[in-house]
XYZ file of C-alpha atoms in Angstrom:
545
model
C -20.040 -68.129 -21.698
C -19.728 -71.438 -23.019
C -22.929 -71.063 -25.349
C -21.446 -67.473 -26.752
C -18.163 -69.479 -27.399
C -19.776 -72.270 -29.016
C -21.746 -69.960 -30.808
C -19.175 -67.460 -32.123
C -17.262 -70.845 -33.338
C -19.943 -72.234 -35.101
C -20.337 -68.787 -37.252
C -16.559 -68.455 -37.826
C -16.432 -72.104 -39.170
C -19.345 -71.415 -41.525
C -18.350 -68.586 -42.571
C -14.681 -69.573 -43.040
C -16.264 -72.480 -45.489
C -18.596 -70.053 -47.224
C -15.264 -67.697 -47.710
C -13.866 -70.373 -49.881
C -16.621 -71.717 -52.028
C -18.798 -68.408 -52.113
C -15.800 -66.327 -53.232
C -14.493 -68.636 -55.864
C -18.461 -69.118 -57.063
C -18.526 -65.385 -57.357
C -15.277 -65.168 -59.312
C -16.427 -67.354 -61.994
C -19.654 -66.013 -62.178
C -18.168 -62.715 -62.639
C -15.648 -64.267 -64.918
C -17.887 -66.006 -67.272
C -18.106 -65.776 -70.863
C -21.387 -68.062 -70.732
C -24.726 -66.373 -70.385
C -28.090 -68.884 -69.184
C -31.117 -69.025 -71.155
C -33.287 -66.426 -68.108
C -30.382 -64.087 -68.598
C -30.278 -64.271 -72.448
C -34.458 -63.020 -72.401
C -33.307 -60.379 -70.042
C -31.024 -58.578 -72.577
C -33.665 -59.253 -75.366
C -36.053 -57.565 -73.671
C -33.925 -55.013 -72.240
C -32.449 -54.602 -75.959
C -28.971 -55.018 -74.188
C -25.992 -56.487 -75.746
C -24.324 -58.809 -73.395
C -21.171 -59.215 -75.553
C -20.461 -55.351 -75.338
C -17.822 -53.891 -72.767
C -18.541 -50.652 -71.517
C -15.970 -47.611 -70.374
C -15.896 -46.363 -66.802
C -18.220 -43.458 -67.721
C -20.545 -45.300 -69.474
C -20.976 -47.955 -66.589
C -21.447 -45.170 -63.845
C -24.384 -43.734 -66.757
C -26.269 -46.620 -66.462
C -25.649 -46.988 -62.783
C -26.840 -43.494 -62.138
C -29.833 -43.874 -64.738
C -31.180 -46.837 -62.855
C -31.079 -45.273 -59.692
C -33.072 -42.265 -61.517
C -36.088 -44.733 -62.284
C -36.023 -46.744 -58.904
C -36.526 -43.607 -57.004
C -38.915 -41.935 -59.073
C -41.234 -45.523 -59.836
C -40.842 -46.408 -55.537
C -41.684 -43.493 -54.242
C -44.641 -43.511 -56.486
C -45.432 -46.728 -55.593
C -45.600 -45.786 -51.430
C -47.463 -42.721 -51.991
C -50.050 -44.313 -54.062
C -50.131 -47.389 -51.636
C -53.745 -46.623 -49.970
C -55.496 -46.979 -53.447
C -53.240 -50.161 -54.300
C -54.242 -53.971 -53.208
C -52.846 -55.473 -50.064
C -53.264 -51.676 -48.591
C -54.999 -51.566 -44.668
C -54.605 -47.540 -44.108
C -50.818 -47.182 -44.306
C -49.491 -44.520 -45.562
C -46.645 -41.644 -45.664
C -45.830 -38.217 -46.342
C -44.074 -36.947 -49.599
C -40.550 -36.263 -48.210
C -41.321 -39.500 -46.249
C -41.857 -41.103 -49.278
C -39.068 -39.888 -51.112
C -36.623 -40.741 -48.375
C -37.880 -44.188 -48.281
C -37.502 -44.498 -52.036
C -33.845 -42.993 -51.689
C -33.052 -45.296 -48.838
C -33.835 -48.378 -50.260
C -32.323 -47.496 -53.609
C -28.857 -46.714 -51.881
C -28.604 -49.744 -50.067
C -29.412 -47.912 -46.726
C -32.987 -48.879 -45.875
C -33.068 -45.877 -43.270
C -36.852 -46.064 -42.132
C -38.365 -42.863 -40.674
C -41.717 -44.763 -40.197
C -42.887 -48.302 -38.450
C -42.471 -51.076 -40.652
C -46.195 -52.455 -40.307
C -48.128 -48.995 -40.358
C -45.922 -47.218 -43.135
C -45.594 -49.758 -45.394
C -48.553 -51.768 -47.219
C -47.989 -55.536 -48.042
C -47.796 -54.608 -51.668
C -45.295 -51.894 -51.124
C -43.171 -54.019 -48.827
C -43.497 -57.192 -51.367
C -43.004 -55.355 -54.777
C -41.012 -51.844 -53.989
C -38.779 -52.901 -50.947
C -38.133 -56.237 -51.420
C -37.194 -55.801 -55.420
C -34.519 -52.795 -54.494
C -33.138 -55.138 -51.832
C -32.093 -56.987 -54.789
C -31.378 -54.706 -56.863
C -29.408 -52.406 -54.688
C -26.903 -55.300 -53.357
C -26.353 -56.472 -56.809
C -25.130 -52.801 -57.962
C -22.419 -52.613 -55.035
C -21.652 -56.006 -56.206
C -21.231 -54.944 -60.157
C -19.442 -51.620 -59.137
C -17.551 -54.334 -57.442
C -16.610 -56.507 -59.878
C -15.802 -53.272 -62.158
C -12.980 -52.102 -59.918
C -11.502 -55.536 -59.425
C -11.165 -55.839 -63.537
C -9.688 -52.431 -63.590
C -6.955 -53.925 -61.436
C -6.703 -57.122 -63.316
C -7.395 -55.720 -67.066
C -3.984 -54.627 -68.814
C -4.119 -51.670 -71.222
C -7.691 -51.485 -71.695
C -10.509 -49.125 -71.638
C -13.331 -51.366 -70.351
C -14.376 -52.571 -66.961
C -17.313 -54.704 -68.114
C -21.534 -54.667 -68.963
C -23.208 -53.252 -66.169
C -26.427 -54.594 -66.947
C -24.834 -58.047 -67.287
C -23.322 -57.846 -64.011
C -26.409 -56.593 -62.248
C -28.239 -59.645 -63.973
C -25.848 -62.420 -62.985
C -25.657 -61.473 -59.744
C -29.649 -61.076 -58.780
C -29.931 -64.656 -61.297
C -27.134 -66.499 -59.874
C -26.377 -65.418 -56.679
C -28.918 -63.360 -54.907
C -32.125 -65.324 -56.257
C -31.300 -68.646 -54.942
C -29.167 -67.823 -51.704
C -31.656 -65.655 -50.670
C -34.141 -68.513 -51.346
C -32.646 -71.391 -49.279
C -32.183 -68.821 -46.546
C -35.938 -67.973 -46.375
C -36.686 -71.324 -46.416
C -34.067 -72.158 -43.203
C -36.208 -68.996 -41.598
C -39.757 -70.001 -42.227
C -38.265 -73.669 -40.738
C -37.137 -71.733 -37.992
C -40.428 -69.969 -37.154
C -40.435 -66.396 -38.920
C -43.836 -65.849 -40.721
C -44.927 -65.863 -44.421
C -48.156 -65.225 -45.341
C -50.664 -62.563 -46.942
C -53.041 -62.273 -43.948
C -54.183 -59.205 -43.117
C -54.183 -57.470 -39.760
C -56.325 -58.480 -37.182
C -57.173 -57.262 -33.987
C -56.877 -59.602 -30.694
C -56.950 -58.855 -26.580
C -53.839 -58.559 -24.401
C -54.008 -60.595 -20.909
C -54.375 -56.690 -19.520
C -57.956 -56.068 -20.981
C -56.522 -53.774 -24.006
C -55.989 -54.374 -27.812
C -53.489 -55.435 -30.151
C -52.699 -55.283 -33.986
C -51.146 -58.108 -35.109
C -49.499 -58.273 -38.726
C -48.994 -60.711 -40.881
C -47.013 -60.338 -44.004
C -44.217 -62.252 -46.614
C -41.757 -61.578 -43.777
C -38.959 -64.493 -44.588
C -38.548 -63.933 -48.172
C -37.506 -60.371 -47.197
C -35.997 -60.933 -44.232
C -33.437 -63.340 -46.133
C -32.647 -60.341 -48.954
C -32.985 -57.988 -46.478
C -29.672 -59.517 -44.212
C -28.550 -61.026 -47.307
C -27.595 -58.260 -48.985
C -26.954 -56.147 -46.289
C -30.023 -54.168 -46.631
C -31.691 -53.946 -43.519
C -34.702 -52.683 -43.361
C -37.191 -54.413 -40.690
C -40.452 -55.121 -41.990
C -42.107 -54.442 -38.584
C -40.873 -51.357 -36.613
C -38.829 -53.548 -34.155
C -37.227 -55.028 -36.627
C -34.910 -57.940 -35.801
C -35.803 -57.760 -32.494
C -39.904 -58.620 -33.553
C -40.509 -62.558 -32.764
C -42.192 -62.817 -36.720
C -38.561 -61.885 -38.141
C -35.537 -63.299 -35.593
C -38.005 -65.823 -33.316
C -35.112 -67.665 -31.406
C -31.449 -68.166 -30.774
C -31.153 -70.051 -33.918
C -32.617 -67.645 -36.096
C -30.536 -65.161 -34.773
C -28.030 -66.798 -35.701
C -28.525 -67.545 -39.206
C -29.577 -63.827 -39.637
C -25.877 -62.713 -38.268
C -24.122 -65.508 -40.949
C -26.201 -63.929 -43.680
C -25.117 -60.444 -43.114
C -21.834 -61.376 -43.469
C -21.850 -64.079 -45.745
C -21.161 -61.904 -48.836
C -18.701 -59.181 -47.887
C -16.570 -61.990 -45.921
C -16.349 -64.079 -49.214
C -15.381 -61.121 -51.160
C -12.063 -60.616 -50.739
C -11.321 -64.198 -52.119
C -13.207 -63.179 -55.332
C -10.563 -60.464 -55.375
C -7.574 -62.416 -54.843
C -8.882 -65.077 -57.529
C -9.625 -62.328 -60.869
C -6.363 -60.404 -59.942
C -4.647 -63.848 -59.815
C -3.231 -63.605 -56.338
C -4.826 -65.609 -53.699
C -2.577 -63.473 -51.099
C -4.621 -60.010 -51.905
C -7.296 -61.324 -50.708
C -5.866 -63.158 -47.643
C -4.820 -59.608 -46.783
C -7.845 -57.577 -47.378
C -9.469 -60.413 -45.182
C -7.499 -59.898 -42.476
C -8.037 -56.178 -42.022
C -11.433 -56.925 -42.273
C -11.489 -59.298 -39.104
C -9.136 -57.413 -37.232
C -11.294 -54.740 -37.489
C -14.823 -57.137 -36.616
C -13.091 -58.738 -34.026
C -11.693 -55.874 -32.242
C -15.718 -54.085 -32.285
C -17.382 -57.342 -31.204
C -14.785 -57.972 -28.062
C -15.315 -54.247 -27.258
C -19.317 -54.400 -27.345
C -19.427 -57.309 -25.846
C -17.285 -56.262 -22.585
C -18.614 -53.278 -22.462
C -22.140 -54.585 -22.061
C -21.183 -57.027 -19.633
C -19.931 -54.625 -17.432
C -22.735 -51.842 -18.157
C -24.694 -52.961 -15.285
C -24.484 -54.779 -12.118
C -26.329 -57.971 -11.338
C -26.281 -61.574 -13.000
C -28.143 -60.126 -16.542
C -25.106 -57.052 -16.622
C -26.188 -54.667 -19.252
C -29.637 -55.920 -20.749
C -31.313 -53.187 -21.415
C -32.633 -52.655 -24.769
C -31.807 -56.133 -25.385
C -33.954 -59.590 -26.257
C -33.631 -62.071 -23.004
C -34.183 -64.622 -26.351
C -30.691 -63.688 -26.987
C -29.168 -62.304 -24.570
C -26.025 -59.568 -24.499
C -23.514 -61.889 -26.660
C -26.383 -62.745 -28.739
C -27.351 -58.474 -29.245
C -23.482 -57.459 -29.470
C -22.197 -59.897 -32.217
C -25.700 -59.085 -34.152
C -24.904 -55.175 -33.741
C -21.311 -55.386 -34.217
C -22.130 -56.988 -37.746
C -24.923 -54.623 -38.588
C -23.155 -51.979 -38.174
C -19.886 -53.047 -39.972
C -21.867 -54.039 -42.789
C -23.691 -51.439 -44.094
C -26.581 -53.647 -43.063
C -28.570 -51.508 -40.297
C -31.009 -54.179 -39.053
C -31.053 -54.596 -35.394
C -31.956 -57.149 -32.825
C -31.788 -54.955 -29.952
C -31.767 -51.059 -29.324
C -28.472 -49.339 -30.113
C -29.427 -46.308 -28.151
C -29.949 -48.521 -24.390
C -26.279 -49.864 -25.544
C -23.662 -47.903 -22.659
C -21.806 -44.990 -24.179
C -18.660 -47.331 -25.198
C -20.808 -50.374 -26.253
C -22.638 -47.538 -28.679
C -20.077 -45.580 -29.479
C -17.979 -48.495 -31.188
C -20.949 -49.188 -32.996
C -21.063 -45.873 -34.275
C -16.968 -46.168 -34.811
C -17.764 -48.892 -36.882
C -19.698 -46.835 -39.406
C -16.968 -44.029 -39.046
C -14.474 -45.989 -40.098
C -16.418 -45.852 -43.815
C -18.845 -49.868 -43.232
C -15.372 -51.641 -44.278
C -14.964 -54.321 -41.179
C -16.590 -56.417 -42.883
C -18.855 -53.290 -45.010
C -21.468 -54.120 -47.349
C -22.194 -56.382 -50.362
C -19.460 -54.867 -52.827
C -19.265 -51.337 -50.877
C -16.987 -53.111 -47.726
C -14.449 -54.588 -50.601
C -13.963 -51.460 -52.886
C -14.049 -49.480 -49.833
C -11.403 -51.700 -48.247
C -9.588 -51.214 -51.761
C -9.881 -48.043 -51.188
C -7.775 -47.725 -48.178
C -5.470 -50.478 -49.258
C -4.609 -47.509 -52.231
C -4.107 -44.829 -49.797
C -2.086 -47.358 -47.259
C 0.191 -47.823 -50.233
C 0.636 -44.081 -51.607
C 1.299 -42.936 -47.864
C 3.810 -46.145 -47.437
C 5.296 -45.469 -50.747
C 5.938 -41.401 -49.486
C 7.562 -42.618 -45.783
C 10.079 -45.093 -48.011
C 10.832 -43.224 -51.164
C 9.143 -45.530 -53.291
C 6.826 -45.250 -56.396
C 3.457 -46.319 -54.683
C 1.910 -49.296 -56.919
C -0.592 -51.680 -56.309
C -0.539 -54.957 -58.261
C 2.038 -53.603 -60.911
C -0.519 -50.538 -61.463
C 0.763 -46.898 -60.686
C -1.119 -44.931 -57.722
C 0.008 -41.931 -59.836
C -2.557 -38.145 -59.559
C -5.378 -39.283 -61.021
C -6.014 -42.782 -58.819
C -5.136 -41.142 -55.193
C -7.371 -37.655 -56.054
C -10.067 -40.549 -56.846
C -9.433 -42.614 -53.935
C -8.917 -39.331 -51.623
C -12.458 -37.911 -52.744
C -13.709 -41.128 -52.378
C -12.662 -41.592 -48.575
C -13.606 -37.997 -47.506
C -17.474 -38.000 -49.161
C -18.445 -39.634 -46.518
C -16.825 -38.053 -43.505
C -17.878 -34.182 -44.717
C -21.357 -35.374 -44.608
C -21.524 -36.972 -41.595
C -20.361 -33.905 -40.024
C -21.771 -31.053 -42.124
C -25.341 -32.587 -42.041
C -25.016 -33.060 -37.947
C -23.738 -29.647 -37.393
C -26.210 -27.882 -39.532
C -29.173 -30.792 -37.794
C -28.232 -29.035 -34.557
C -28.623 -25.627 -35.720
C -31.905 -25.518 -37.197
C -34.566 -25.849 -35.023
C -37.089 -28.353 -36.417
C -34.278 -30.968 -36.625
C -32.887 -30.054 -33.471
C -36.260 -30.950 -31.580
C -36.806 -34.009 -32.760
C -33.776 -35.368 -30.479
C -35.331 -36.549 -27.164
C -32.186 -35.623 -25.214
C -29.538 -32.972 -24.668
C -26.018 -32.344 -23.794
C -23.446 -35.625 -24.496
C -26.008 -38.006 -26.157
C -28.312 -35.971 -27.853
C -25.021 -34.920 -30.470
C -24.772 -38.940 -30.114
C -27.935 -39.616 -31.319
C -27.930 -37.256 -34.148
C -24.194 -37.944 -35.103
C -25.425 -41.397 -35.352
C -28.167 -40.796 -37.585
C -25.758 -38.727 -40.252
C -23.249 -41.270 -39.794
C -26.117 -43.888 -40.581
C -27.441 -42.328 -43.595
C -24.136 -41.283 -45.093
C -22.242 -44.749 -44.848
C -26.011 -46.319 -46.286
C -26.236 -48.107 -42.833
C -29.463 -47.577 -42.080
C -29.889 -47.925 -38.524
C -30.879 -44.999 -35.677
C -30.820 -44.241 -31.891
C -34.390 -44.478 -30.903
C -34.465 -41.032 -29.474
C -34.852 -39.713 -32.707
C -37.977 -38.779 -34.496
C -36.881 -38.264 -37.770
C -40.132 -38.213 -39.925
C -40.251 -34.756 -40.269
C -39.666 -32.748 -43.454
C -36.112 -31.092 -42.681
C -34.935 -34.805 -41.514
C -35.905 -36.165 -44.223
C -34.655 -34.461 -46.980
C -31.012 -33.766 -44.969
C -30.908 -37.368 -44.671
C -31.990 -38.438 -48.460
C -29.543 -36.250 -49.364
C -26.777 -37.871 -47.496
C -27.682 -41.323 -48.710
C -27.899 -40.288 -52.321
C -24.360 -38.550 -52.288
C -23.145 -40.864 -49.599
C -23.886 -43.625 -52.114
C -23.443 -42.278 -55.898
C -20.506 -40.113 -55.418
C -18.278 -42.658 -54.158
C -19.394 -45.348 -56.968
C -18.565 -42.849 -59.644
C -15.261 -42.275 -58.286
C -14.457 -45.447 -57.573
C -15.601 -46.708 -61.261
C -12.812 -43.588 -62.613
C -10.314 -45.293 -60.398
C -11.316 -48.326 -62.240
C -11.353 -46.861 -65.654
C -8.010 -45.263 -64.934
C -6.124 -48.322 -63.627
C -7.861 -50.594 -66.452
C -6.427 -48.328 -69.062
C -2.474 -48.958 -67.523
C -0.103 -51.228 -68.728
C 0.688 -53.642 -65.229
C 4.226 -53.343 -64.700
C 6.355 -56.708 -63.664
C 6.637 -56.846 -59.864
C 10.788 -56.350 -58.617
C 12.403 -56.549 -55.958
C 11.633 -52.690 -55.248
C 7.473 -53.851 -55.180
C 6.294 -53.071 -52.143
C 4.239 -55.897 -51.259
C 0.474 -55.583 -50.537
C 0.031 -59.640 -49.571
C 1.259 -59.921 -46.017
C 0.308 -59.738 -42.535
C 2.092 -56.216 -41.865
C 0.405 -54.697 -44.872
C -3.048 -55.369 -42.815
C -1.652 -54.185 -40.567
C -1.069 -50.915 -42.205
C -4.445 -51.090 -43.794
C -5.524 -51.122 -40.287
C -3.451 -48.130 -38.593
C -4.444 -46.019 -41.741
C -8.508 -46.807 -41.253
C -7.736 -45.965 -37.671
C -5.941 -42.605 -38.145
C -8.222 -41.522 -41.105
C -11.217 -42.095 -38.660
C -9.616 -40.506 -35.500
C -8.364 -37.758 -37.389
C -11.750 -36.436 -38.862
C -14.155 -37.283 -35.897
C -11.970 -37.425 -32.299
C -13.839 -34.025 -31.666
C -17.296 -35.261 -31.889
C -16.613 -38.432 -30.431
C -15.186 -36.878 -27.598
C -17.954 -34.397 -27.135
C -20.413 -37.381 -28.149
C -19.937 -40.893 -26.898
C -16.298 -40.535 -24.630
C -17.660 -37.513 -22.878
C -20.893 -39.341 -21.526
C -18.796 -42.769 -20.589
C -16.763 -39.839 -18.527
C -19.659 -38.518 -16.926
């Protein structure tokens, strides 16, 4: 106990510091009308104007249009990988291929195959570790779009797309990233180019062991709340999370970003207090999953180790709950332990926290506009119970902003459910879940739920490289990913375009503790609302049995 207090301490007090000089570092980088000399040879060669302000629809064009080409040129790349350098025999199927190109694209880094056989050093070095970048940097820009729709006054624009996604990988993801491999490969995770080689176990057998440029990708990888393990075990391997202190630095990384986003937000809309408020409902919400997980693992099992199944002796059960309860309220998906060995309360709040739409603390960009989101639902349904006209930082929630935000909110949810449902009815999905009744709909509610919030982990009773699996879950990434971006970048456009009325006495305010509060009863009730039924025929039902 005293080692997971001292250890939760030292992560809140680093984080608490990164809150305040990441966020304002983001706010003037997003902010600035200066462009560096590596950017300026970007745009030449890009032929983009960085002095140019785009609409909303014209921002979501060229966020679309990228995604176009990094799906077509990756999965390319991975189904070509056995006549490429760096290649020793891996290899995958097309719809494995294109729902590995898909995944990484949308942020999700679902993997239907092992790390180390599916993926060749070249593929994992050029095609994953490049979207990792790029990826984080787009929920970033969509971001940073939204928040200048609040702040902009009468105009049409929400900013360069193209400029944001370049500042961001330049002068944000680049270098972080870099000092945090460098703290890894100090720490003991590998980087090298050695191929696979072939030693004896103390048991008389044979073992593969990989080698690959596992810290530079582990850094983007947590980073930017990407997640995808370069060996199969991910986070749990020795190469990639060797010891307690590693483990740690992996968890502050995950939610080094999204935590310091909600001062970026406060700072451009030119009210500290927003973003003291969005903060709080997101560490109400990471607070409450961690002290859940935690005490429910404890108690799992009898004996002095409690519930350590599944779980790293390295790190122990505080060690594997505050990792999971991050991963999976970031929209990260790496894991240091098996979600599926978790006990059916432990699991299920990790699957709550993806449910509730990756916003406690969510993912690099996604957690902040999707905690925008709810604040502009908290404050049209507020506004309705007190006969006021809801607005949100002197703009009008009028039609057009809550049918954005509403579609928004409920993308996710329909295909969480629709894609499970029709999983269980067609029979080549349906067998590839290892178990039946109560946590066999777990498992393959968890996988939708996964996919469509781009989390990207899985219960390990799932064998999901198989054709139908594939595809159903591409598809949920893709939509899970792009439709809520484009509606999110209209709710920008459409609050940009408003005059920002003075705030009265009438103004409900959207700055205190209560309105957190709020922000947290409404996540809640949106959440129990659309998936009480499953849960209660998925996770509840089996801690009941």
């Amino acid at each position: 106990m005293p080692g997971a207090v001292l250890t939760l301490a030292t992560l809140v007090l680093a984080l608490a510091v990164a809150h305040l000089s990441l966020g304002g570092y983001l706010a003037r980088v997003l902010t600035s009308d200066r462009h560096l000399a590596v950017e300026r040879a970007v745009y030449r060669l890009s032929g983009v104007n960085p002095q140019s302000q785009q609409r909303w629809s014209t921002y979501a064009i060229a966020c679309l249009a990228l995604a176009v080409v990094s799906i077509a040129l990756l999965t390319a790349l991975v189904l070509l990988q056995g006549r490429l350098p760096l290649s020793s025999g891996e290899s995958q199927s097309r719809t494995g291929a294109l729902n590995t190109a898909v995944s990484f694209v949308t942020n999700t880094n679902w993997q239907s195959y092992g790390g180390e056989t599916g993926a060749s050093r070249l593929v994992q070095t050029l095609g994953l570790t490049i979207q990792n970048f790029v990826s984080a940097a787009v929920g970033i820009a969509v971001c940073a779009a939204l928040i200048r729709g609040v702040a902009r006054d009468g105009s049409g624009t929400v900013g360069n797309f193209w400029v944001d996604l370049t500042r961001v990988v330049v002068r944000v993801l680049l270098p972080v990233a870099a000092v945090g491999a460098v703290l890894l490969l100090a720490g003991g995770v590998i980087q090298n180019l050695d191929a696979p080689t072939t030693v004896g176990t103390l048991g008389g057998g044979q073992q593969q062991i990989n080698g690959g440029l596992v810290a530079s990708q582990e850094a983007i990888k947590l980073l930017g709340t990407n997640g995808g393990g370069y060996f199969n075990a991910n986070s749990a391997h020795p190469f990639e999370n060797p010891n307690a202190v590693t483990n740690l630095l992996e968890i502050f990384l995950i939610l080094l970003i999204p935590f310091a986003l909600p001062r970026t937000y406060g700072l451009m809309v030119g009210d500290r207090r927003q973003g003291w408020a969005v903060l709080g409902f997101m560490v109400t919400l990471w607070a409450a999953a961690l002290t859940i997980t935690t005490i429910a693992e404890s108690r799992a099992a009898t004996g002095p180790l409690g519930g350590m199944e599944g779980k790293e002796v390295r790190f122990g059960i505080f060690g594997s709950a505050l990792f999971a309860s991050s991963t999976t309220g970031t929209s990260t998906g790496a894991v240091n332990s098996m979600h599926e060995s978790y006990s059916p309360i432990g699991g299920g709040t990790l699957l709550l926290n993806m449910l509730l739409g990756e916003v406690s603390p969510g993912g690099v960009g996604s957690g902040m506009y999707g905690a925008f989101l709810l604040a502009t639902l908290t404050v049209f349904l507020a506004g309705l119970m007190v006969g006021r006209t809801p607005e949100l930082l002197g703009k009008r929630i009028g039609r057009r902003e809550i049918t954005c935000t509403s579609l928004a909110l409920i993308t996710a949810p329909a295909l969480v459910l629709l894609g499970t449902g029709l999983a269980l009815v067609v029979p080549a999905s349906r067998a590839a879940v290892a178990d039946d009744g109560a946590h066999g709909l777990t498992t393959m509610l968890y996988a939708f739920a996964s996919a469509a919030n781009n989390n990207g982990s899985a219960y390990a009773g799932l064998s999901a490289d198989q054709p139908v699996l594939n595809l159903a879950l591409a598809t949920c990434m893709l939509l899970g990913r792009y439709l809520p971006v484009v509606l999110v970048l209209a709710l920008a456009g459409s609050l940009a375009a408003q005059r920002r009325s003075p705030v009265t006495a009438s103004s409900m305010p959207t700055h205190t503790p209560l309105f957190s509060g709020l922000m947290v009863g409404v996540a809640l009730l949106v959440a129990g609302l659309t998936f009480l039924p499953a849960l209660a025929l998925g996770p509840l039902a089996e801690a009941l049995s």
